[in-house]
């Protein structure tokens, strides 16, 4: 059934002059809903009320914040089956991944609920006599959250939860491809005891509404996840107002498979890392760097595994790969298939648009061999179910190839050698590194982020999130002597 979703501004649900139609990428005849597109005046209203609401929330008792975040988290967890289905319906990831994402979103809120109660400062004596120093964190203020469609609930939650936990107001512009998940999360947040206007949902196009938000001098901090190109533009706009910025962008993650690797583990890691979420993950391993001694055996098993993956409707039983998110993304993916062939790669399987019972954006997972690290398909983020194998002759060459990229979010190694795993872990230039595990798949209680073009600003998630969502105050106190 088609839903109608409105923006949530100043504690009220608000319609707009324009609605956006949201269709299911697994079944284009299925309209998920129509979603209000906020105008600049509504955005301005959200920013106006957020300021006062933040002052009130920043002074609120920690128990109130703890209870609100815990309730949001527990609701998400208890409703993960229902909301996961909605998420999969609009985004296209298999149902189990959608349900898992909503459950994980709940865990971000319950984790940061507990962080509310762990806010400690420092106390010091001054270098001057009879003066004490108190160092503590305060909310940064009004936080703009701009989130992508590939993890429509999890990415937003790992930003919104710490923002609220540390006493900030939020103005959230979700991706226009996934508004249903945004409205569902907002309904849960709106049901809590929060000051009116503390949390605002403004839906609209990134280039128009998002850009206006980014340029607003009314925001104190801006956290973004999406493409490098948009991230660069956002940083340039925000810096004009000296707005604090945090960016999580693309990557070109590599999985190194060494000559001593357990091949079953290596293939399982590659299939999961390259094709999970239809390859639409910033942690996806689209470069598979394989030692020549195991290259042929690995590739043979990988192709068998890729061909066996079931590509179908996200909500059908047994689907392992859903459709890609949009016609635009499908077109871009198929262009990369052509580019790989033009660059001289050998297509071993997949890479074709396919039809299923319902009309959708389906393509089969592709494996390319004979690729070189200098090729564009190994330099640019594709966000597609496409894996390119690069053959190397030694561990040193594998490490050098993994590091030869402008990005640096995640990396992985499959080896049975503790010495090589340790050396790799210490010398690879990525923010996250996986040993005998897929490059995708991270926890919620530890930092997440990368190097190079992948990230800008302080780390997200876990205790490290406090750095972005707070500012530090150093107080000097001369109490005098008692009479
Ligand atoms: P974008 O970077 O365009 O979108 C991410 C978010 O930013 C969306 O909410 C978008 O709005 C918004 N946005 C876009 N332009 C602006 C702007 N000028 N000012 C403020 N906000 C803006 O990614 P796409 O969705 O277009 O995907 C394109 C490619 O980006 C993918 O193929 C992939 O390579 C990469 N990507 C990487 C992600 C990651 O996790 N690293 C996540 C998503 C994409 P809206 O889309 O609603 O108009």
Short mmCIF file of C-alpha atoms and ligand atoms in Angstrom, two decimals:
data_model
loop_
_atom_site.label_atom_id
_atom_site.label_comp_id
_atom_site.label_asym_id
_atom_site.label_seq_id
_atom_site.Cartn_x
_atom_site.Cartn_y
_atom_site.Cartn_z
CA UNK A 1 0.00 0.00 0.00
CA UNK A 2 1.31 3.45 -0.91
CA UNK A 3 2.07 5.69 2.06
CA UNK A 4 2.09 9.45 2.34
CA UNK A 5 5.07 10.92 4.21
CA UNK A 6 5.42 14.45 5.46
CA UNK A 7 8.27 16.48 6.85
CA UNK A 8 8.59 16.88 10.61
CA UNK A 9 9.39 20.46 11.57
CA UNK A 10 9.07 22.26 14.90
CA UNK A 11 7.34 19.23 16.38
CA UNK A 12 4.62 19.12 13.66
CA UNK A 13 4.11 16.94 10.60
CA UNK A 14 3.98 19.25 7.60
CA UNK A 15 2.86 18.65 4.01
CA UNK A 16 4.52 20.46 1.10
CA UNK A 17 3.50 21.76 -2.29
CA UNK A 18 5.50 19.01 -4.02
CA UNK A 19 5.50 15.26 -3.39
CA UNK A 20 8.09 12.78 -4.60
CA UNK A 21 6.99 9.35 -5.80
CA UNK A 22 9.01 6.47 -4.37
CA UNK A 23 8.99 3.17 -6.28
CA UNK A 24 10.22 -0.26 -5.30
CA UNK A 25 13.40 -1.10 -7.32
CA UNK A 26 12.43 -4.82 -7.16
CA UNK A 27 9.02 -4.11 -8.68
CA UNK A 28 8.52 -0.84 -10.52
CA UNK A 29 4.74 -1.26 -10.44
CA UNK A 30 4.84 -1.01 -6.64
CA UNK A 31 4.62 2.60 -5.39
CA UNK A 32 5.99 2.67 -1.84
CA UNK A 33 4.64 6.16 -1.21
CA UNK A 34 4.62 9.88 -1.89
CA UNK A 35 6.92 12.06 0.18
CA UNK A 36 6.69 15.79 0.84
CA UNK A 37 9.54 17.89 -0.54
CA UNK A 38 10.33 20.67 1.91
CA UNK A 39 10.84 24.17 0.52
CA UNK A 40 13.44 26.70 1.63
CA UNK A 41 10.95 28.44 3.94
CA UNK A 42 10.22 25.19 5.78
CA UNK A 43 13.92 24.46 6.08
CA UNK A 44 14.46 27.93 7.54
CA UNK A 45 11.67 27.30 10.06
CA UNK A 46 13.36 24.04 11.12
CA UNK A 47 16.67 25.80 11.64
CA UNK A 48 15.02 28.60 13.61
CA UNK A 49 13.26 26.34 16.11
CA UNK A 50 16.19 23.96 16.41
CA UNK A 51 18.29 26.66 18.10
CA UNK A 52 15.91 27.20 21.05
CA UNK A 53 15.11 23.54 21.38
CA UNK A 54 18.81 22.77 21.57
CA UNK A 55 19.30 25.20 24.44
CA UNK A 56 16.53 23.45 26.38
CA UNK A 57 17.80 19.94 25.57
CA UNK A 58 21.38 20.85 26.38
CA UNK A 59 20.27 21.81 29.89
CA UNK A 60 18.02 18.77 30.34
CA UNK A 61 18.82 16.10 32.89
CA UNK A 62 20.78 13.17 31.56
CA UNK A 63 18.04 10.76 32.60
CA UNK A 64 15.60 12.37 30.13
CA UNK A 65 18.08 11.96 27.28
CA UNK A 66 18.94 8.41 28.32
CA UNK A 67 15.27 7.39 28.41
CA UNK A 68 14.47 8.92 25.01
CA UNK A 69 17.41 7.26 23.26
CA UNK A 70 16.80 3.92 24.94
CA UNK A 71 13.12 4.00 23.92
CA UNK A 72 14.02 4.81 20.29
CA UNK A 73 16.55 1.98 20.21
CA UNK A 74 14.24 -0.58 21.82
CA UNK A 75 11.39 0.35 19.47
CA UNK A 76 13.61 -0.07 16.42
CA UNK A 77 14.82 -3.44 17.66
CA UNK A 78 11.32 -4.70 18.46
CA UNK A 79 9.96 -3.49 15.09
CA UNK A 80 12.95 -4.58 13.01
CA UNK A 81 11.03 -7.26 11.05
CA UNK A 82 8.32 -4.84 9.91
CA UNK A 83 10.57 -1.82 9.29
CA UNK A 84 13.25 -4.01 7.70
CA UNK A 85 10.71 -5.13 5.13
CA UNK A 86 9.84 -1.51 4.35
CA UNK A 87 13.54 -0.64 4.03
CA UNK A 88 14.17 -3.57 1.67
CA UNK A 89 11.10 -2.65 -0.35
CA UNK A 90 12.36 0.84 -1.07
CA UNK A 91 16.14 0.21 -1.20
CA UNK A 92 16.30 -3.27 -2.72
CA UNK A 93 18.55 -5.12 -0.26
CA UNK A 94 17.43 -8.67 0.65
CA UNK A 95 14.94 -8.81 3.52
CA UNK A 96 17.43 -10.28 6.01
CA UNK A 97 19.83 -7.38 5.36
CA UNK A 98 16.99 -4.86 5.75
CA UNK A 99 15.88 -6.39 9.04
CA UNK A 100 19.49 -6.57 10.21
CA UNK A 101 19.98 -2.90 9.36
CA UNK A 102 16.97 -1.77 11.40
CA UNK A 103 18.09 -3.94 14.33
CA UNK A 104 21.57 -2.41 14.09
CA UNK A 105 20.04 1.08 13.96
CA UNK A 106 18.36 0.30 17.26
CA UNK A 107 21.71 -0.75 18.71
CA UNK A 108 23.20 2.64 17.79
CA UNK A 109 20.52 4.30 19.91
CA UNK A 110 20.85 1.92 22.87
CA UNK A 111 24.65 2.26 22.73
CA UNK A 112 24.48 6.07 22.77
CA UNK A 113 21.77 5.99 25.46
CA UNK A 114 24.42 4.43 27.69
CA UNK A 115 27.02 6.98 26.49
CA UNK A 116 24.72 9.73 27.83
CA UNK A 117 25.59 8.52 31.32
CA UNK A 118 29.30 8.20 30.65
CA UNK A 119 30.00 11.88 30.01
CA UNK A 120 32.92 12.77 32.24
CA UNK A 121 35.18 15.77 32.29
CA UNK A 122 38.65 16.48 33.68
CA UNK A 123 39.66 18.37 36.79
CA UNK A 124 43.07 20.01 37.23
CA UNK A 125 44.87 22.45 39.45
CA UNK A 126 46.00 25.68 37.86
CA UNK A 127 49.66 26.54 37.60
CA UNK A 128 48.58 29.56 39.64
CA UNK A 129 47.84 29.28 43.36
CA UNK A 130 44.28 28.56 44.63
CA UNK A 131 42.76 28.22 41.20
CA UNK A 132 41.01 25.09 39.98
CA UNK A 133 40.33 24.06 36.43
CA UNK A 134 37.27 22.18 35.17
CA UNK A 135 37.32 20.82 31.63
CA UNK A 136 34.06 19.48 30.22
CA UNK A 137 32.29 18.88 26.95
CA UNK A 138 29.24 20.83 25.81
CA UNK A 139 26.90 20.25 22.86
CA UNK A 140 28.19 21.63 19.56
CA UNK A 141 24.70 23.09 18.83
CA UNK A 142 22.53 22.55 15.75
CA UNK A 143 23.74 19.59 13.69
CA UNK A 144 22.81 19.07 10.03
CA UNK A 145 22.71 15.39 9.07
CA UNK A 146 22.87 14.47 5.35
CA UNK A 147 22.61 10.74 4.76
CA UNK A 148 22.70 8.36 1.76
CA UNK A 149 20.30 5.71 0.48
CA UNK A 150 22.50 2.60 0.76
CA UNK A 151 22.07 2.32 4.56
CA UNK A 152 19.09 4.63 4.91
CA UNK A 153 18.46 3.86 8.56
CA UNK A 154 21.82 2.76 9.95
CA UNK A 155 23.88 5.68 8.65
CA UNK A 156 21.30 8.19 9.83
CA UNK A 157 21.10 6.47 13.23
CA UNK A 158 24.84 6.47 13.83
CA UNK A 159 24.72 10.24 13.31
CA UNK A 160 21.38 11.16 14.97
CA UNK A 161 21.92 9.03 18.10
CA UNK A 162 25.21 10.66 19.21
CA UNK A 163 23.94 14.10 18.17
CA UNK A 164 20.98 13.79 20.54
CA UNK A 165 22.95 11.95 23.23
CA UNK A 166 25.43 14.80 23.56
CA UNK A 167 22.72 17.46 23.76
CA UNK A 168 22.40 18.74 20.18
CA UNK A 169 19.47 19.57 17.91
CA UNK A 170 19.21 17.81 14.53
CA UNK A 171 18.04 18.87 11.08
CA UNK A 172 18.08 15.72 8.94
CA UNK A 173 18.05 15.67 5.12
CA UNK A 174 17.86 11.99 4.09
CA UNK A 175 18.46 10.70 0.56
CA UNK A 176 15.48 11.20 -1.71
CA UNK A 177 15.70 7.58 -2.91
CA UNK A 178 14.79 6.24 0.55
CA UNK A 179 12.27 8.56 2.23
CA UNK A 180 10.07 5.80 3.70
CA UNK A 181 12.81 4.66 6.09
CA UNK A 182 13.39 8.30 7.05
CA UNK A 183 9.74 8.88 7.90
CA UNK A 184 9.56 5.60 9.85
CA UNK A 185 12.57 6.54 11.97
CA UNK A 186 11.23 10.06 12.49
CA UNK A 187 7.88 8.71 13.72
CA UNK A 188 9.70 6.77 16.42
CA UNK A 189 11.81 9.76 17.43
CA UNK A 190 8.76 12.07 17.38
CA UNK A 191 6.98 9.80 19.89
CA UNK A 192 9.57 10.63 22.58
CA UNK A 193 9.60 13.37 25.20
CA UNK A 194 11.80 15.85 23.31
CA UNK A 195 11.57 19.67 23.11
CA UNK A 196 9.54 20.76 20.07
CA UNK A 197 11.89 21.40 17.18
CA UNK A 198 14.82 19.45 18.62
CA UNK A 199 14.62 16.90 15.83
CA UNK A 200 13.54 17.91 12.32
CA UNK A 201 13.11 15.89 9.13
CA UNK A 202 13.39 17.89 5.90
CA UNK A 203 13.08 15.83 2.72
CA UNK A 204 14.12 17.21 -0.62
CA UNK A 205 16.71 17.03 -3.33
CA UNK A 206 20.35 17.25 -2.30
CA UNK A 207 21.31 19.73 -4.98
CA UNK A 208 18.55 22.19 -3.97
CA UNK A 209 17.41 21.74 -0.37
CA UNK A 210 20.59 19.95 0.75
CA UNK A 211 22.77 22.70 -0.67
CA UNK A 212 20.70 25.39 1.09
CA UNK A 213 21.11 23.51 4.36
CA UNK A 214 24.85 23.14 3.85
CA UNK A 215 25.27 26.87 3.21
CA UNK A 216 23.19 27.96 6.21
CA UNK A 217 25.06 29.96 8.85
CA UNK A 218 22.47 28.65 11.34
CA UNK A 219 24.11 25.23 11.58
CA UNK A 220 27.06 24.61 13.87
CA UNK A 221 28.12 21.22 12.55
CA UNK A 222 27.45 19.11 9.48
CA UNK A 223 27.85 15.36 9.14
CA UNK A 224 27.59 13.78 5.67
CA UNK A 225 27.88 10.34 4.10
CA UNK A 226 27.82 9.98 0.33
CA UNK A 227 29.96 10.49 -2.76
CA UNK A 228 33.37 12.16 -2.83
CA UNK A 229 32.26 14.74 -5.37
CA UNK A 230 29.33 15.94 -3.26
CA UNK A 231 31.43 15.72 -0.09
CA UNK A 232 34.07 18.04 -1.52
CA UNK A 233 31.42 20.60 -2.49
CA UNK A 234 29.80 20.39 0.94
CA UNK A 235 33.13 20.94 2.69
CA UNK A 236 33.84 23.98 0.51
CA UNK A 237 30.41 25.47 1.27
CA UNK A 238 30.58 24.76 4.99
CA UNK A 239 34.03 26.22 5.43
CA UNK A 240 32.68 29.61 4.30
CA UNK A 241 30.72 29.73 7.55
CA UNK A 242 33.45 27.93 9.54
CA UNK A 243 30.95 25.13 10.16
CA UNK A 244 32.43 22.02 11.75
CA UNK A 245 32.38 19.25 9.11
CA UNK A 246 32.61 15.48 9.12
CA UNK A 247 32.52 13.55 5.82
CA UNK A 248 32.36 9.81 5.12
CA UNK A 249 32.71 9.16 1.42
CA UNK A 250 33.54 6.47 -1.05
CA UNK A 251 36.30 3.95 -1.22
CA UNK A 252 38.02 1.39 -3.39
CA UNK A 253 38.62 -1.31 -0.80
CA UNK A 254 40.86 -4.26 -1.54
CA UNK A 255 40.96 -7.81 -0.24
CA UNK A 256 44.40 -9.44 -0.47
CA UNK A 257 44.40 -13.23 -0.86
CA UNK A 258 47.83 -14.67 -0.14
CA UNK A 259 49.41 -17.95 -1.27
CA UNK A 260 48.88 -19.46 2.20
CA UNK A 261 45.21 -18.47 2.39
CA UNK A 262 42.47 -20.91 3.23
CA UNK A 263 40.66 -20.68 -0.10
CA UNK A 264 37.18 -21.42 1.28
CA UNK A 265 37.60 -18.47 3.67
CA UNK A 266 39.00 -16.28 0.89
CA UNK A 267 36.12 -16.99 -1.47
CA UNK A 268 33.52 -16.50 1.28
CA UNK A 269 35.11 -13.13 2.19
CA UNK A 270 35.25 -12.04 -1.46
CA UNK A 271 31.64 -13.00 -2.24
CA UNK A 272 30.36 -11.27 0.88
CA UNK A 273 32.56 -8.19 0.52
CA UNK A 274 32.10 -7.68 -3.20
CA UNK A 275 28.44 -8.56 -3.69
CA UNK A 276 26.70 -8.05 -0.31
CA UNK A 277 24.19 -5.20 -0.53
CA UNK A 278 24.52 -5.53 -4.35
CA UNK A 279 28.00 -4.01 -4.00
CA UNK A 280 26.46 -0.74 -2.84
CA UNK A 281 28.55 -0.37 0.30
CA UNK A 282 31.35 2.07 1.02
CA UNK A 283 33.14 -0.95 2.55
CA UNK A 284 32.69 -3.21 -0.52
CA UNK A 285 35.80 -5.02 -1.80
CA UNK A 286 35.75 -4.33 -5.52
CA UNK A 287 39.50 -5.02 -5.86
CA UNK A 288 40.57 -8.63 -5.22
CA UNK A 289 44.35 -8.80 -5.07
CA UNK A 290 45.36 -12.43 -5.43
CA UNK A 291 48.74 -14.18 -5.20
CA UNK A 292 49.63 -15.94 -8.46
CA UNK A 293 50.17 -19.29 -6.68
CA UNK A 294 46.47 -19.52 -5.76
CA UNK A 295 45.04 -17.23 -8.45
CA UNK A 296 43.50 -19.82 -10.76
CA UNK A 297 42.04 -21.99 -7.99
CA UNK A 298 40.63 -18.89 -6.22
CA UNK A 299 39.11 -17.46 -9.38
CA UNK A 300 37.48 -20.76 -10.31
CA UNK A 301 35.81 -21.05 -6.89
CA UNK A 302 34.85 -17.37 -6.91
CA UNK A 303 33.13 -17.64 -10.29
CA UNK A 304 31.26 -20.79 -9.17
CA UNK A 305 30.14 -18.92 -6.03
CA UNK A 306 29.13 -15.77 -7.92
CA UNK A 307 27.09 -17.72 -10.47
CA UNK A 308 25.26 -19.52 -7.64
CA UNK A 309 24.10 -16.29 -5.96
CA UNK A 310 20.36 -15.82 -6.33
CA UNK A 311 19.48 -12.44 -7.84
CA UNK A 312 15.81 -11.65 -7.29
CA UNK A 313 13.15 -9.50 -5.64
CA UNK A 314 14.46 -8.21 -2.32
CA UNK A 315 11.51 -9.71 -0.44
CA UNK A 316 11.50 -13.14 -2.14
CA UNK A 317 12.57 -16.17 -0.16
CA UNK A 318 16.22 -17.07 -0.71
CA UNK A 319 17.28 -13.86 -2.51
CA UNK A 320 20.96 -13.12 -1.93
CA UNK A 321 21.30 -10.13 -4.25
CA UNK A 322 18.48 -7.68 -4.77
CA UNK A 323 18.17 -5.11 -7.54
CA UNK A 324 20.41 -2.04 -7.62
CA UNK A 325 18.77 1.04 -6.18
CA UNK A 326 17.81 3.07 -9.26
CA UNK A 327 17.83 3.27 -13.04
CA UNK A 328 20.67 5.77 -12.81
CA UNK A 329 22.80 3.42 -10.68
CA UNK A 330 22.06 0.50 -13.01
CA UNK A 331 23.10 2.58 -16.02
CA UNK A 332 26.34 3.59 -14.30
CA UNK A 333 27.07 -0.05 -13.38
CA UNK A 334 26.56 -1.28 -16.94
CA UNK A 335 28.85 1.51 -18.18
CA UNK A 336 31.53 0.19 -15.82
CA UNK A 337 31.06 -3.31 -17.29
CA UNK A 338 31.73 -1.86 -20.76
CA UNK A 339 34.65 0.18 -19.46
CA UNK A 340 36.27 -2.88 -17.85
CA UNK A 341 36.08 -4.72 -21.18
CA UNK A 342 37.49 -1.71 -23.03
CA UNK A 343 40.34 -1.48 -20.55
CA UNK A 344 41.25 -5.11 -21.29
CA UNK A 345 39.71 -7.07 -18.39
CA UNK A 346 38.29 -10.52 -19.05
CA UNK A 347 34.66 -10.97 -17.99
CA UNK A 348 34.37 -14.40 -16.34
CA UNK A 349 30.72 -14.20 -15.32
CA UNK A 350 27.73 -11.89 -14.81
CA UNK A 351 27.56 -8.20 -15.53
CA UNK A 352 24.26 -8.43 -17.38
CA UNK A 353 20.92 -6.80 -16.85
CA UNK A 354 18.43 -9.60 -16.17
CA UNK A 355 14.65 -9.88 -15.94
CA UNK A 356 12.68 -11.35 -13.11
CA UNK A 357 8.98 -11.94 -12.48
CA UNK A 358 8.56 -8.26 -11.60
CA UNK A 359 10.19 -5.43 -13.52
CA UNK A 360 13.19 -4.10 -11.58
CA UNK A 361 16.82 -2.99 -11.76
CA UNK A 362 18.40 -6.45 -11.69
CA UNK A 363 21.92 -7.33 -12.75
CA UNK A 364 24.09 -10.39 -12.19
CA UNK A 365 27.29 -10.12 -10.12
CA UNK A 366 30.33 -9.74 -12.33
CA UNK A 367 33.85 -11.12 -11.90
CA UNK A 368 36.65 -9.72 -14.08
CA UNK A 369 40.14 -11.25 -14.36
CA UNK A 370 43.31 -9.80 -15.90
CA UNK A 371 42.73 -6.38 -14.39
CA UNK A 372 45.50 -3.96 -13.45
CA UNK A 373 45.46 -1.58 -10.52
CA UNK A 374 46.01 1.45 -12.77
CA UNK A 375 42.75 0.85 -14.68
CA UNK A 376 39.85 3.19 -14.01
CA UNK A 377 37.72 0.25 -12.82
CA UNK A 378 40.26 -0.21 -10.04
CA UNK A 379 40.57 3.49 -9.20
CA UNK A 380 36.96 4.74 -9.12
CA UNK A 381 34.24 3.76 -6.67
CA UNK A 382 31.66 1.84 -8.70
CA UNK A 383 29.07 0.97 -6.01
CA UNK A 384 28.16 -2.05 -8.12
CA UNK A 385 28.21 -5.87 -7.87
CA UNK A 386 31.47 -5.93 -9.83
CA UNK A 387 34.75 -7.44 -8.61
CA UNK A 388 38.06 -7.10 -10.45
CA UNK A 389 40.86 -9.58 -9.79
CA UNK A 390 44.45 -8.27 -9.82
CA UNK A 391 47.20 -10.91 -9.90
CA UNK A 392 50.35 -10.26 -7.80
CA UNK A 393 53.59 -12.19 -7.24
CA UNK A 394 54.38 -11.60 -3.57
CA UNK A 395 53.11 -10.36 -0.22
CA UNK A 396 55.02 -7.08 -0.66
CA UNK A 397 53.39 -6.48 -4.01
CA UNK A 398 49.98 -7.28 -2.54
CA UNK A 399 50.43 -4.71 0.24
CA UNK A 400 51.76 -2.06 -2.15
CA UNK A 401 48.80 -2.63 -4.50
CA UNK A 402 46.25 -2.41 -1.66
CA UNK A 403 47.80 0.92 -0.64
CA UNK A 404 47.97 2.27 -4.20
CA UNK A 405 44.66 4.17 -4.16
CA UNK A 406 43.34 7.65 -3.34
CA UNK A 407 40.92 6.08 -0.88
CA UNK A 408 41.44 4.32 2.45
CA UNK A 409 38.31 3.16 4.23
CA UNK A 410 38.73 -0.60 4.70
CA UNK A 411 41.03 -3.40 3.57
CA UNK A 412 41.36 -7.10 4.20
CA UNK A 413 43.87 -9.91 4.10
CA UNK A 414 43.32 -13.66 3.95
CA UNK A 415 46.35 -15.54 5.22
CA UNK A 416 47.29 -18.19 7.75
CA UNK A 417 50.52 -16.40 8.63
CA UNK A 418 50.43 -14.39 11.84
CA UNK A 419 53.54 -12.49 10.74
CA UNK A 420 51.99 -11.35 7.44
CA UNK A 421 48.63 -10.55 9.04
CA UNK A 422 50.36 -8.46 11.69
CA UNK A 423 52.60 -6.67 9.20
CA UNK A 424 49.59 -5.95 6.97
CA UNK A 425 47.50 -4.67 9.88
CA UNK A 426 50.30 -2.29 10.85
CA UNK A 427 51.22 -1.04 7.38
CA UNK A 428 48.03 -0.82 5.37
CA UNK A 429 46.79 2.77 4.97
CA UNK A 430 43.08 2.33 5.75
CA UNK A 431 40.88 3.33 8.68
CA UNK A 432 39.62 -0.24 9.21
CA UNK A 433 41.44 -3.50 8.46
CA UNK A 434 40.09 -7.04 8.47
CA UNK A 435 42.05 -10.27 8.93
CA UNK A 436 40.38 -13.37 7.46
CA UNK A 437 37.11 -11.42 7.33
CA UNK A 438 35.23 -9.55 4.59
CA UNK A 439 36.07 -5.85 4.16
CA UNK A 440 32.42 -5.03 4.89
CA UNK A 441 30.80 -5.60 8.27
CA UNK A 442 31.69 -3.41 11.23
CA UNK A 443 30.60 -3.15 14.87
CA UNK A 444 28.65 -0.31 16.49
CA UNK A 445 30.75 0.35 19.59
CA UNK A 446 34.10 1.19 17.97
CA UNK A 447 35.24 3.95 15.60
CA UNK A 448 34.49 3.86 11.88
CA UNK A 449 36.18 5.96 9.20
CA UNK A 450 39.01 6.08 6.72
CA UNK A 451 41.94 7.95 5.25
CA UNK A 452 42.62 9.78 2.02
CA UNK A 453 39.52 10.67 0.01
CA UNK A 454 37.37 8.33 2.11
CA UNK A 455 36.94 10.51 5.18
CA UNK A 456 37.39 14.03 6.44
CA UNK A 457 37.11 15.19 10.02
CA UNK A 458 36.91 13.18 13.20
CA UNK A 459 35.82 9.55 13.41
CA UNK A 460 32.23 8.39 13.68
CA UNK A 461 30.76 5.82 16.10
CA UNK A 462 31.78 4.40 19.45
CA UNK A 463 33.31 6.64 22.10
CA UNK A 464 35.18 8.58 19.38
CA UNK A 465 31.91 10.16 18.19
CA UNK A 466 32.02 12.55 21.14
CA UNK A 467 34.73 14.57 19.41
CA UNK A 468 32.46 15.73 16.60
CA UNK A 469 29.24 16.23 18.53
CA UNK A 470 30.71 18.28 21.39
CA UNK A 471 32.95 21.23 22.00
CA UNK A 472 35.27 21.54 25.00
CA UNK A 473 35.03 24.23 27.67
CA UNK A 474 37.88 24.96 30.08
CA UNK A 475 36.74 26.79 33.22
CA UNK A 476 39.10 28.49 35.72
CA UNK A 477 37.71 28.91 39.22
CA UNK A 478 39.13 31.04 42.00
CA UNK A 479 36.88 30.20 44.93
CA UNK A 480 38.69 32.37 47.51
CA UNK A 481 38.98 31.37 51.15
CA UNK A 482 36.06 30.59 53.51
CA UNK A 483 35.30 33.35 56.06
P1 LIG B 1 25.33 11.66 -3.23
O1 LIG B 1 26.65 11.96 -2.63
O2 LIG B 1 24.82 12.52 -4.32
O3 LIG B 1 24.19 11.68 -2.10
C1 LIG B 1 24.37 11.53 -0.71
C2 LIG B 1 23.45 12.51 0.04
O4 LIG B 1 23.85 13.85 -0.24
C3 LIG B 1 21.97 12.43 -0.39
O5 LIG B 1 21.15 12.73 0.71
C4 LIG B 1 21.91 13.53 -1.43
O6 LIG B 1 20.61 14.00 -1.69
C5 LIG B 1 22.75 14.59 -0.77
N1 LIG B 1 23.28 15.61 -1.66
C6 LIG B 1 23.56 15.54 -2.98
N2 LIG B 1 24.05 16.71 -3.42
C7 LIG B 1 24.08 17.56 -2.37
C8 LIG B 1 24.48 18.91 -2.19
N3 LIG B 1 24.96 19.63 -3.19
N4 LIG B 1 24.37 19.46 -0.97
C9 LIG B 1 23.89 18.75 0.06
N5 LIG B 1 23.48 17.47 -0.04
C10 LIG B 1 23.59 16.87 -1.24
O7 LIG B 1 25.33 10.17 -3.70
P2 LIG B 1 24.32 9.48 -4.76
O8 LIG B 1 23.14 9.04 -4.01
O9 LIG B 1 24.05 10.35 -5.94
O10 LIG B 1 25.20 8.26 -5.24
C11 LIG B 1 26.17 8.47 -6.24
C12 LIG B 1 27.43 7.71 -5.91
O11 LIG B 1 27.93 8.18 -4.66
C13 LIG B 1 27.24 6.22 -5.70
O12 LIG B 1 27.24 5.55 -6.91
C14 LIG B 1 28.43 5.90 -4.84
O13 LIG B 1 29.57 5.76 -5.63
C15 LIG B 1 28.58 7.13 -3.97
N6 LIG B 1 27.95 6.94 -2.64
C16 LIG B 1 28.73 6.56 -1.61
C17 LIG B 1 28.18 6.30 -0.38
C18 LIG B 1 29.01 5.86 0.75
O14 LIG B 1 28.49 5.32 1.73
N7 LIG B 1 30.30 6.07 0.69
C19 LIG B 1 26.73 6.41 -0.14
C20 LIG B 1 25.99 6.85 -1.30
C21 LIG B 1 26.60 7.09 -2.48
P3 LIG B 1 19.62 13.28 -2.73
O15 LIG B 1 20.26 12.07 -3.25
O16 LIG B 1 18.46 13.01 -1.91
O17 LIG B 1 19.33 14.30 -3.80
#
